[in-house]
CSV table of C-alpha atoms and ligand atoms in Angstrom, one decimal:
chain,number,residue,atom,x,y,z
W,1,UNK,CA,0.0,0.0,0.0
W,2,UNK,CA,3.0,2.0,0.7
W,3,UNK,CA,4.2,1.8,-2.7
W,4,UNK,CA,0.1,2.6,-4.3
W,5,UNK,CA,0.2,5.7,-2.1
W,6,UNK,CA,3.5,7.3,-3.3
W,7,UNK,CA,2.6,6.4,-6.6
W,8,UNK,CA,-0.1,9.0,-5.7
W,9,UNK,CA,1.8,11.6,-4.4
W,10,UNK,CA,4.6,11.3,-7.3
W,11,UNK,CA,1.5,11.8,-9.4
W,12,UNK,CA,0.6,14.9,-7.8
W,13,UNK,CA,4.1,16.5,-7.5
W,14,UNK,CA,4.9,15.6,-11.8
W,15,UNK,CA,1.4,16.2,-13.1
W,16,UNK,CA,1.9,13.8,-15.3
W,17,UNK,CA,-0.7,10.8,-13.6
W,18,UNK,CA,-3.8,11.2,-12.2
W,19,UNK,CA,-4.8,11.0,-8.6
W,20,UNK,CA,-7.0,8.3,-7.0
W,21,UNK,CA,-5.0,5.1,-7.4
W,22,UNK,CA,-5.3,3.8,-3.6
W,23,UNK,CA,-8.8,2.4,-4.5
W,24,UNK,CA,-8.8,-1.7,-3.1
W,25,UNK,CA,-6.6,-4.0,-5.5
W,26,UNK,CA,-8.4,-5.1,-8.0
W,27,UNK,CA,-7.8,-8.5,-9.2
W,28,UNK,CA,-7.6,-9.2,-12.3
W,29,UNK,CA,-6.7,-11.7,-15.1
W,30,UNK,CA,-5.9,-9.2,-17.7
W,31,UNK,CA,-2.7,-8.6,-19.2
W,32,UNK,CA,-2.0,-4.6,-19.4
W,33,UNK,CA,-5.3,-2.7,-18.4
W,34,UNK,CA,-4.6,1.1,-19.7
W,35,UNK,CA,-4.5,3.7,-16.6
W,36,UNK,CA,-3.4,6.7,-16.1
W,37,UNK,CA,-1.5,8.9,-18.2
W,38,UNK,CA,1.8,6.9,-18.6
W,39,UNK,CA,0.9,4.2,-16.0
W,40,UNK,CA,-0.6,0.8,-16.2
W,41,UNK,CA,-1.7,-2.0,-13.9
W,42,UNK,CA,0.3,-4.7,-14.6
W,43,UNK,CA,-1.3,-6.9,-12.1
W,44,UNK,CA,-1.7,-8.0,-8.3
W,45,UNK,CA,0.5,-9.5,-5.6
W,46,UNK,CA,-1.7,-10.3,-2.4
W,47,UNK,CA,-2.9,-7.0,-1.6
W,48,UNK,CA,-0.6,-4.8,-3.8
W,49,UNK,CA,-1.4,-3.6,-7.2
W,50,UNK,CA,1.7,-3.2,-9.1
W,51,UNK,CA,2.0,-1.0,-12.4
W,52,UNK,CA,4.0,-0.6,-15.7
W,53,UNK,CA,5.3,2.6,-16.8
W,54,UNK,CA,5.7,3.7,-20.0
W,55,UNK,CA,8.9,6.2,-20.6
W,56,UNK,CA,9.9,7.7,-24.2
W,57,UNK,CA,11.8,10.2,-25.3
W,58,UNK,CA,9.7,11.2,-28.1
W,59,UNK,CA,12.2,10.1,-30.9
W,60,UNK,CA,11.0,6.2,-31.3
W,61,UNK,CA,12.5,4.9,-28.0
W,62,UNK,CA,10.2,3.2,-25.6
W,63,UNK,CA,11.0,1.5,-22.2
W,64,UNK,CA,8.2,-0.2,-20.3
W,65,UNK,CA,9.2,-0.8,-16.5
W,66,UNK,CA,7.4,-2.4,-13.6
W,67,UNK,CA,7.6,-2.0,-9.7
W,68,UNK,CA,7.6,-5.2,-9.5
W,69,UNK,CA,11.5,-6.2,-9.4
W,70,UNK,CA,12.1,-3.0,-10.8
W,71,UNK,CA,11.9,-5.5,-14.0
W,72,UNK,CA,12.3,-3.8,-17.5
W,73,UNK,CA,8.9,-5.3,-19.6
W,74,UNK,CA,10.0,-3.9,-22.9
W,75,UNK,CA,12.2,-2.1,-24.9
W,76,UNK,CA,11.2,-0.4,-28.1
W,77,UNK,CA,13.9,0.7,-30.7
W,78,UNK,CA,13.8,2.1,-35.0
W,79,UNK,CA,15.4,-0.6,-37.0
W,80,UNK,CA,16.8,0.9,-39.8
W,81,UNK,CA,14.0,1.7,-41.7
W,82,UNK,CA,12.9,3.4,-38.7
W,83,UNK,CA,10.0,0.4,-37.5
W,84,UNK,CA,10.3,-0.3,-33.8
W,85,UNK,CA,10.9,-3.2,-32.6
W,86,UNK,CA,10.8,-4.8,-28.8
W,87,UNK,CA,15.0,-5.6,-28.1
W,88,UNK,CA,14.4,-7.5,-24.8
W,89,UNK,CA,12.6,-10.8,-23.9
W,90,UNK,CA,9.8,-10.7,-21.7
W,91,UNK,CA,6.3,-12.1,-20.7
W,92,UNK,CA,3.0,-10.9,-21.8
W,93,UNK,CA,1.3,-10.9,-17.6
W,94,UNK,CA,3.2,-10.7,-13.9
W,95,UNK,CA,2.5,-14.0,-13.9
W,96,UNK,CA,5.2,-15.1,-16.3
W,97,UNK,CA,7.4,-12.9,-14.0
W,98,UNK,CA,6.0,-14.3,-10.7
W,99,UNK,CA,7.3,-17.9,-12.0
W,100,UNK,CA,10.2,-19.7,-10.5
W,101,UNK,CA,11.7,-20.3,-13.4
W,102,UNK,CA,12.0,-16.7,-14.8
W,103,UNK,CA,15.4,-16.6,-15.3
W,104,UNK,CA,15.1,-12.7,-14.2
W,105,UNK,CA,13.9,-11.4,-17.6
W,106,UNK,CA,14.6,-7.6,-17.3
W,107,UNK,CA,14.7,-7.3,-13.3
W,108,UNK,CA,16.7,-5.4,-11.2
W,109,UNK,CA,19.3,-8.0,-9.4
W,110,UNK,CA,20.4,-7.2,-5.9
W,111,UNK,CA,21.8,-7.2,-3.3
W,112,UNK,CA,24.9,-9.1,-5.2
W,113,UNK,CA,24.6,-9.8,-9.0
W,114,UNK,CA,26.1,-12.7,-9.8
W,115,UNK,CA,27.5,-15.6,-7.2
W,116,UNK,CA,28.9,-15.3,-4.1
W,117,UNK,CA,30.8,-19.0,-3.3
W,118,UNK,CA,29.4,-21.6,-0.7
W,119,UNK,CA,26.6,-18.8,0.1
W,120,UNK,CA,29.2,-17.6,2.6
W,121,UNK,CA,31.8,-14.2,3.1
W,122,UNK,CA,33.3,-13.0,6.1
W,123,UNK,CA,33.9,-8.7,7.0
W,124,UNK,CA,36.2,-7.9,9.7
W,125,UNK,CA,36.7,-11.7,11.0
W,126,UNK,CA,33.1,-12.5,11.2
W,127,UNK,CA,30.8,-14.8,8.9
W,128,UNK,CA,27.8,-14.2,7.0
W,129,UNK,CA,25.7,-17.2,5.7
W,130,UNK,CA,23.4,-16.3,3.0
W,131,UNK,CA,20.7,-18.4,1.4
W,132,UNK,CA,22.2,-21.3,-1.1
W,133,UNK,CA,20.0,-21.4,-4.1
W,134,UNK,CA,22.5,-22.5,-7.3
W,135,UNK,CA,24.4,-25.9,-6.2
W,136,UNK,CA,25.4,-24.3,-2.8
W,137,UNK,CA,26.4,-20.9,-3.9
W,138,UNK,CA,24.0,-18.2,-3.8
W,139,UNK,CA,23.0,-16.5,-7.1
W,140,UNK,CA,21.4,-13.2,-7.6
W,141,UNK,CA,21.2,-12.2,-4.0
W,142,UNK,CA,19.3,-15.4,-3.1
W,143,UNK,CA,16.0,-16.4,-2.9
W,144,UNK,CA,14.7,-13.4,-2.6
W,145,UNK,CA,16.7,-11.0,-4.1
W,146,UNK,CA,15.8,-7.2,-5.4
W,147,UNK,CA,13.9,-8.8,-8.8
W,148,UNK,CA,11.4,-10.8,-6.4
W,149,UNK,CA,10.5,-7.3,-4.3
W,150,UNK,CA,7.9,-4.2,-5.3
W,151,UNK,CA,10.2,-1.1,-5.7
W,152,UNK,CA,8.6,2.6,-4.4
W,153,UNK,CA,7.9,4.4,-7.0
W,154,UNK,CA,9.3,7.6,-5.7
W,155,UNK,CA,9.2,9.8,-8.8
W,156,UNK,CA,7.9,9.4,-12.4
W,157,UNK,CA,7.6,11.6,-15.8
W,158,UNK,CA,7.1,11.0,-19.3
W,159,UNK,CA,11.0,9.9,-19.9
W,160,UNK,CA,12.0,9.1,-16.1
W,161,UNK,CA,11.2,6.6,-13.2
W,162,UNK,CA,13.2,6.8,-10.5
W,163,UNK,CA,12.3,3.4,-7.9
W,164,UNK,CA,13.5,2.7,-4.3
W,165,UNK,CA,13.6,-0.4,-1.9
W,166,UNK,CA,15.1,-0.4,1.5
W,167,UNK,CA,16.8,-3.8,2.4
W,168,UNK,CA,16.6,-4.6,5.9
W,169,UNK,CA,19.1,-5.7,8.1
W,170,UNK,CA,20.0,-9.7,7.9
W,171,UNK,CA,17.8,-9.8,4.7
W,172,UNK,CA,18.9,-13.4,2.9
W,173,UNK,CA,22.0,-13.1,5.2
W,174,UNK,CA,23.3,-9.7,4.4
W,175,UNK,CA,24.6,-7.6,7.4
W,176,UNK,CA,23.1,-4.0,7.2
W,177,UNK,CA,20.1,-2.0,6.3
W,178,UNK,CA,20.8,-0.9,2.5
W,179,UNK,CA,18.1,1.7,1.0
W,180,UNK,CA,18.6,1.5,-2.9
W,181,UNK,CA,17.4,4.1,-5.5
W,182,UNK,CA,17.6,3.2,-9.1
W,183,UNK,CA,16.6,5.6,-11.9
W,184,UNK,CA,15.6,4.9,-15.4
W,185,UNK,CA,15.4,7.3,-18.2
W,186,UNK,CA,15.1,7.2,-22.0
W,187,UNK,CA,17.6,9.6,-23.5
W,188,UNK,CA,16.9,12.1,-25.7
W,189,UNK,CA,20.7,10.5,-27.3
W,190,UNK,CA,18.4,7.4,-27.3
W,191,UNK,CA,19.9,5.8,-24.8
W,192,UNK,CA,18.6,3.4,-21.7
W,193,UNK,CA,20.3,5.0,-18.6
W,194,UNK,CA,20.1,3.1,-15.9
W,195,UNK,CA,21.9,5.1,-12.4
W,196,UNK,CA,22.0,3.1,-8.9
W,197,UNK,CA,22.8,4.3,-5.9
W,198,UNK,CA,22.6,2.4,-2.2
W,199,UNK,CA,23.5,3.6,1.3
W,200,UNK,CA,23.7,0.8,4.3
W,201,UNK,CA,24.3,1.2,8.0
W,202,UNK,CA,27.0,-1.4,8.2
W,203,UNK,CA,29.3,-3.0,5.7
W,204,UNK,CA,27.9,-5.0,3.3
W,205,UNK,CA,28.6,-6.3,-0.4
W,206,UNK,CA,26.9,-4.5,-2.6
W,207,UNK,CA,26.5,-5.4,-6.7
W,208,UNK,CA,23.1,-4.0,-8.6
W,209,UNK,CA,22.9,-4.6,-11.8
W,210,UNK,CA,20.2,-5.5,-14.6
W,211,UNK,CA,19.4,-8.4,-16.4
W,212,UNK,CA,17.7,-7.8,-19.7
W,213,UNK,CA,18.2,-10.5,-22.3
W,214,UNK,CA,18.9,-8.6,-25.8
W,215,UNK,CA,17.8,-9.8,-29.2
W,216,UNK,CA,18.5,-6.7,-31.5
W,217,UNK,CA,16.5,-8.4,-34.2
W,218,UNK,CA,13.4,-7.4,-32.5
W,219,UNK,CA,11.7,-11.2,-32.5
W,220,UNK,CA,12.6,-11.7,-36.1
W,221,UNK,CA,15.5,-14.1,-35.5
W,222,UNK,CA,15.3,-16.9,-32.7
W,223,UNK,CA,18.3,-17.0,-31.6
W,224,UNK,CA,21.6,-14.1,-31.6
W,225,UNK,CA,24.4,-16.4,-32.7
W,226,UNK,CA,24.4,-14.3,-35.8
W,227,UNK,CA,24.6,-10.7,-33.4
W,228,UNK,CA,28.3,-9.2,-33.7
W,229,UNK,CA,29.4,-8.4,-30.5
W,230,UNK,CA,32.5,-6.4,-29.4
W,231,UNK,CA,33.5,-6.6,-25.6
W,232,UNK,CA,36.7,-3.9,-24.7
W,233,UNK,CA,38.3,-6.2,-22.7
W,234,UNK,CA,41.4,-7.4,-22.6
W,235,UNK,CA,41.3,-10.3,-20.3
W,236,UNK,CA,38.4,-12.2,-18.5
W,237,UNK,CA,37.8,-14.2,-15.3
W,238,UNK,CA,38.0,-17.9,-15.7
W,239,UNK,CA,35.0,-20.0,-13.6
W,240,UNK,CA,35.2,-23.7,-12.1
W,241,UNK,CA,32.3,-25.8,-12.9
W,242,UNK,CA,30.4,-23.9,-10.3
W,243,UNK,CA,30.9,-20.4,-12.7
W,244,UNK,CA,32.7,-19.3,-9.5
W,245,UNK,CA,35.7,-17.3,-10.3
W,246,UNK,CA,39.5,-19.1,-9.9
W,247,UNK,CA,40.9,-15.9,-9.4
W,248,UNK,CA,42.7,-15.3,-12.4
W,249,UNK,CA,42.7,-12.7,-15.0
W,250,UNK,CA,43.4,-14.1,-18.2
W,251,UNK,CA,44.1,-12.8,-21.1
W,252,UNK,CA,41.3,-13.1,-24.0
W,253,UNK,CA,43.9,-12.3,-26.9
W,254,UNK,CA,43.7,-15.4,-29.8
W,255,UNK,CA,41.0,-17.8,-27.1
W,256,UNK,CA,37.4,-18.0,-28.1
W,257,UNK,CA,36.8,-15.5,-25.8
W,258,UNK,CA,38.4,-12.6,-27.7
W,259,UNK,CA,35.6,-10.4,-29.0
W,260,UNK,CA,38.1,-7.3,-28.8
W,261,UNK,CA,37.5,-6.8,-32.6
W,262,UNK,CA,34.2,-7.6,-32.7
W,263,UNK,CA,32.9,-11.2,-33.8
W,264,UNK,CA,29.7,-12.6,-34.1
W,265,UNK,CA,28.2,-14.6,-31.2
W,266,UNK,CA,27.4,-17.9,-32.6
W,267,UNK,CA,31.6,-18.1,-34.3
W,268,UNK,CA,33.4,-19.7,-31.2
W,269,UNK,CA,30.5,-20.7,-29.2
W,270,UNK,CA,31.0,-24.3,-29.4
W,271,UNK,CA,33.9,-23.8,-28.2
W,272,UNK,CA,33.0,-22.5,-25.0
W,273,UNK,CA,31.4,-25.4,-22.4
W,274,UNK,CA,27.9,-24.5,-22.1
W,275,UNK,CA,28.6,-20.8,-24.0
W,276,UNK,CA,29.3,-17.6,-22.4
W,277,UNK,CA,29.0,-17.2,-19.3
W,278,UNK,CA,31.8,-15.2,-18.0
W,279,UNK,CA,32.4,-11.9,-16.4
W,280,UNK,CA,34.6,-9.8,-18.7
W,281,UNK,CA,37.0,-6.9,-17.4
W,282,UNK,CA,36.3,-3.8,-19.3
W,283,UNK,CA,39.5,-2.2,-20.4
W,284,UNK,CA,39.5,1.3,-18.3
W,285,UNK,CA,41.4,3.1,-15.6
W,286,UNK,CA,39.6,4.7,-14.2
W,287,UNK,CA,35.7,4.4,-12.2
W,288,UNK,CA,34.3,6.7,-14.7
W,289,UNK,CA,31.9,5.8,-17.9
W,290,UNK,CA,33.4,3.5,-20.1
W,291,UNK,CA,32.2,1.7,-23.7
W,292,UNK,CA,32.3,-1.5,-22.2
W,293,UNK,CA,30.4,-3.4,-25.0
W,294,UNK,CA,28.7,-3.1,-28.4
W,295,UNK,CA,26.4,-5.4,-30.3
W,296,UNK,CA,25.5,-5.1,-33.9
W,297,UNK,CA,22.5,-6.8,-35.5
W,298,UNK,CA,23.2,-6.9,-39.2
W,299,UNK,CA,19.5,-8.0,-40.0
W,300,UNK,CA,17.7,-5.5,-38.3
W,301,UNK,CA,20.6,-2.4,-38.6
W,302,UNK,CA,20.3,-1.9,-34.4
W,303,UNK,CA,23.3,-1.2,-33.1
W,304,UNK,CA,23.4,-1.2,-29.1
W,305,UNK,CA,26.5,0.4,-26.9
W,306,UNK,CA,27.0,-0.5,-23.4
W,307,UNK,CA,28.6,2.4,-21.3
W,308,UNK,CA,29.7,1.6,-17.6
W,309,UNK,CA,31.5,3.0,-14.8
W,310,UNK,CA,31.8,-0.4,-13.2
W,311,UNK,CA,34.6,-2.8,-13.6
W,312,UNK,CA,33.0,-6.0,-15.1
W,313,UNK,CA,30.5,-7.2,-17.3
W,314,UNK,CA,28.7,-10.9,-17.2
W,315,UNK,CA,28.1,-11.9,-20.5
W,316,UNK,CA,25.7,-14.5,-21.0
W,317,UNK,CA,24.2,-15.9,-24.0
W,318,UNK,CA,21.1,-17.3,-22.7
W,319,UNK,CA,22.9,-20.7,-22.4
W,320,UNK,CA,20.1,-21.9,-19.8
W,321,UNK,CA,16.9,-21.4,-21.6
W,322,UNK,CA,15.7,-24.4,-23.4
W,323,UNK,CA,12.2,-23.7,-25.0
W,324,UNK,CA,10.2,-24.5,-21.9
W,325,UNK,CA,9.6,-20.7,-21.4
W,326,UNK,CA,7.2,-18.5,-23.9
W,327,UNK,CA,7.8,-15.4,-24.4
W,328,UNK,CA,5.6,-11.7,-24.7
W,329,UNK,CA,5.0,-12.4,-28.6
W,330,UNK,CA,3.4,-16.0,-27.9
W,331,UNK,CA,6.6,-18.5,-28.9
W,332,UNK,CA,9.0,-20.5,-27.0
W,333,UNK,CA,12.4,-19.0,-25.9
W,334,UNK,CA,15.2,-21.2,-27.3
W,335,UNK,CA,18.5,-21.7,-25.9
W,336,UNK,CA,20.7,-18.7,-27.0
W,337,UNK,CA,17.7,-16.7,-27.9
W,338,UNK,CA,19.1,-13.6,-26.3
W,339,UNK,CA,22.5,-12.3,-24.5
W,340,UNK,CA,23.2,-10.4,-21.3
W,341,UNK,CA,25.4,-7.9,-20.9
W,342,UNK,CA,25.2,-7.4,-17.2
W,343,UNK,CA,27.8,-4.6,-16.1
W,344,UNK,CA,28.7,-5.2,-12.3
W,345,UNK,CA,31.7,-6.3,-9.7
W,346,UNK,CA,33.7,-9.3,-10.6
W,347,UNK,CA,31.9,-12.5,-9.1
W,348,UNK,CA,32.3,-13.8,-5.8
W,349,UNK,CA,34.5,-10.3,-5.2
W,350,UNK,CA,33.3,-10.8,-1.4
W,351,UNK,CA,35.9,-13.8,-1.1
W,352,UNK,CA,38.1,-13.0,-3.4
W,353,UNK,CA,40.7,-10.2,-2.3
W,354,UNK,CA,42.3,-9.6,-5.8
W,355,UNK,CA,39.1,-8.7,-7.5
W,356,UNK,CA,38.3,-4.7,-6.9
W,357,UNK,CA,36.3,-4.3,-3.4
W,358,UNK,CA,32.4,-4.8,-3.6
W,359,UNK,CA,32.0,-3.5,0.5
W,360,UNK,CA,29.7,-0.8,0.9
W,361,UNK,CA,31.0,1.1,4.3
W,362,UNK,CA,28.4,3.2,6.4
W,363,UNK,CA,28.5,6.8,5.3
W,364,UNK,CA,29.5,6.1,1.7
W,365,UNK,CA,27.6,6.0,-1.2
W,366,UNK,CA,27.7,3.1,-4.0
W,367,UNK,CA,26.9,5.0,-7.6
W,368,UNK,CA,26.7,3.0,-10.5
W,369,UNK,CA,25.8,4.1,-14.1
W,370,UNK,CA,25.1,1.9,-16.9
W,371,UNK,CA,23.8,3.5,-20.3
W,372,UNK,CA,22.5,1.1,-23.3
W,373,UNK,CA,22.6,3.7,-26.2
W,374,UNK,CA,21.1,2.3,-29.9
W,375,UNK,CA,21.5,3.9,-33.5
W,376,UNK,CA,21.2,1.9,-36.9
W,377,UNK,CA,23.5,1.1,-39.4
W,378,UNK,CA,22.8,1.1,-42.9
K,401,GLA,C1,23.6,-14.8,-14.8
K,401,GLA,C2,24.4,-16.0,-14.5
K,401,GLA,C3,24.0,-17.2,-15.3
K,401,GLA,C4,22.5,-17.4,-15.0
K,401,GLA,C5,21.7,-16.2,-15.3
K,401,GLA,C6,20.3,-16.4,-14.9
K,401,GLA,O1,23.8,-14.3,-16.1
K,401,GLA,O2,25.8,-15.7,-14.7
K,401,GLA,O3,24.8,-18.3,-14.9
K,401,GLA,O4,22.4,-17.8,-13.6
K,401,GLA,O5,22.2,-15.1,-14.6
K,401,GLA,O6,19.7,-17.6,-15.4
């Protein structure tokens, strides 16, 4: 109710909604009912209503994004004869979303992206046990990570929703209270900017991160083997069986995992045991933004950049789907039939004192920026 009320008030302070959404929860079967303004119900947990927001930047470029997991729904971009087309997978209800097999299409992963070994890290000599929920590690921030929560909605306009959730203390295992804000826009340089920040009273790990599953072809190919994809960096983290990292950097350079001068997804593939699935360190010296990535879908002329100011990026090519899932546009979702590009801290960086430090400390602020900017190419 907390979330339907400042919904409300956001409405009143942006002009841009209508007033009057704390009515009882409706429940409903439908899909997408049309609401307010920019603002949809997207459907019903318990006694909470939870919405889908429509952003644009009124060049083409669409994002919808829910509360609910702070999950992006869908992402609208011009191919190159300027039709738009939906670049990330998705279902057509919350209840797709609300299944435990969604393989967090679009959400918003916290407290720590990626896995964190034997569900277990110690800060300052003393042990935290987290929930195990991937063959003993824990994956995503557990079993109820950020993507299973409903996000405040603390501010919305036509190109701009800004979310917040407040983790509390010993939450899957964590140590700290963490209060996260995470802000979407649609660029007028048509880009997807996604900016995180989080605050917590004691030290904690801390790795947000999104998990949209690109396919730049806009549901015209099944699968993005054929997708060129560049990756700046230089060397990569090599996983055990587990996917936890050894510790290592090595370098890409002449491996199947070399995608420094672009390559096309599918060519080495076969190579890699079970694909891609690997964080990547992105070439840069610095916290600031970086190109980190780029994809190219030759079909369709969409061109995506990833720019990042954190160190990593997972990049995953969808190696776990298997065609027991349907997607938004009614078909089953194939193995490889999108890629993550998941910008973030190494893996595991809580146990592993190499990697670049993932502790949040009490009176700091953690600030991450990702932007995923498209053009075309003739
Ligand atoms: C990340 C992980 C993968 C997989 C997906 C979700 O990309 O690295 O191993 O768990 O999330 O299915």
């Amino acid at each position: 109710m907390k979330a339907t009320l400042t919904i409300a008030f956001s409405s009143l302070i942006f002009g841009s909604l209508l007033v009057g959404c704390n009515q009882a929860p409706e429940k409903t079967k439908e899909i997408v009912v049309m609401e307010n303004g920019n603002r949809k119900v997207f459907g019903t947990i318990g006694q909470d209503t939870v919405y889908a927001y429509t952003l644009q930047n009124g060049k083409g470029m669409k994002a919808v994004v829910s509360n609910y997991g702070g999950t992006l729904l869908e992402l609208w971009t011009p191919d190159r004869s300027g039709v738009t087309g939906d670049v990330v997978l998705g279902y057509g209800a919350l209840e797709g979303y609300l299944q435990k097999t969604n393989p967090y299409f679009g959400a918003l992963v916290g407290r720590y992206a990626n896995r964190i070994a034997n569900a277990k890290f110690s800060i300052d000599g003393k042990q935290y046990t987290l929930a195990p929920n991937d063959h003993g590690n824990t994956l995503h921030g557990g079993l109820k990570g950020f993507d299973k929560v409903i996000w405040v909605v603390d501010q919305v306009n036509d190109s701009s929703l800004a979310l917040s959730y407040t983790s509390p203390d010993g939450e899957e295992g964590f140590p700290g209270s963490v209060t996260s804000k995470v802000v979407y826009t649609v660029t007028v340089e048509d880009g997807l900017k996604i900016d995180y920040t989080a605050q917590s009273d004691k030290k904690t790990p801390i790795n947000l991160t999104n998990h949209a599953y690109f396919n730049l072809s806009g549901g015209k190919d099944s699968t993005i083997l054929q997708e060129e994809l560049t990756l700046h960096a230089s060397k990569y983290t090599p996983v055990n069986a587990g996917l936890i990292p050894t510790g290592q950097l090595a370098p890409v350079e002449n491996t199947p995992m070399d995608f420094l001068k672009g390559k096309k997804v599918g060519k080495d593939i076969d190579q890699v045991k079970g694909g891609y699935d690997h964080n990547f360190v992105i070439d840069k010296t610095d916290s600031g933004m970086a190109l980190a990535a780029s994809v190219y879908d030759e079909g369709s002329g969409r061109f995506m950049e990833v720019w990042t100011t954190q160190p990593g990026i997972q990049f995953y090519t969808g190696n776990f789907l298997d065609g027991s899932l349907t997607g938004r546009d009614g078909k089953r979702i194939p193995q490889h039939g999108a890629l993550c590009l998941e910008t973030q801290h190494f893996p595991d960086s809580p146990n592993q004192p190499s990697f670049p430090t993932s502790i949040l400390e009490p009176g700091q602020t953690y600030h991450q920026t990702t932007i995923y900017r498209f053009s075309t190419k003739k």
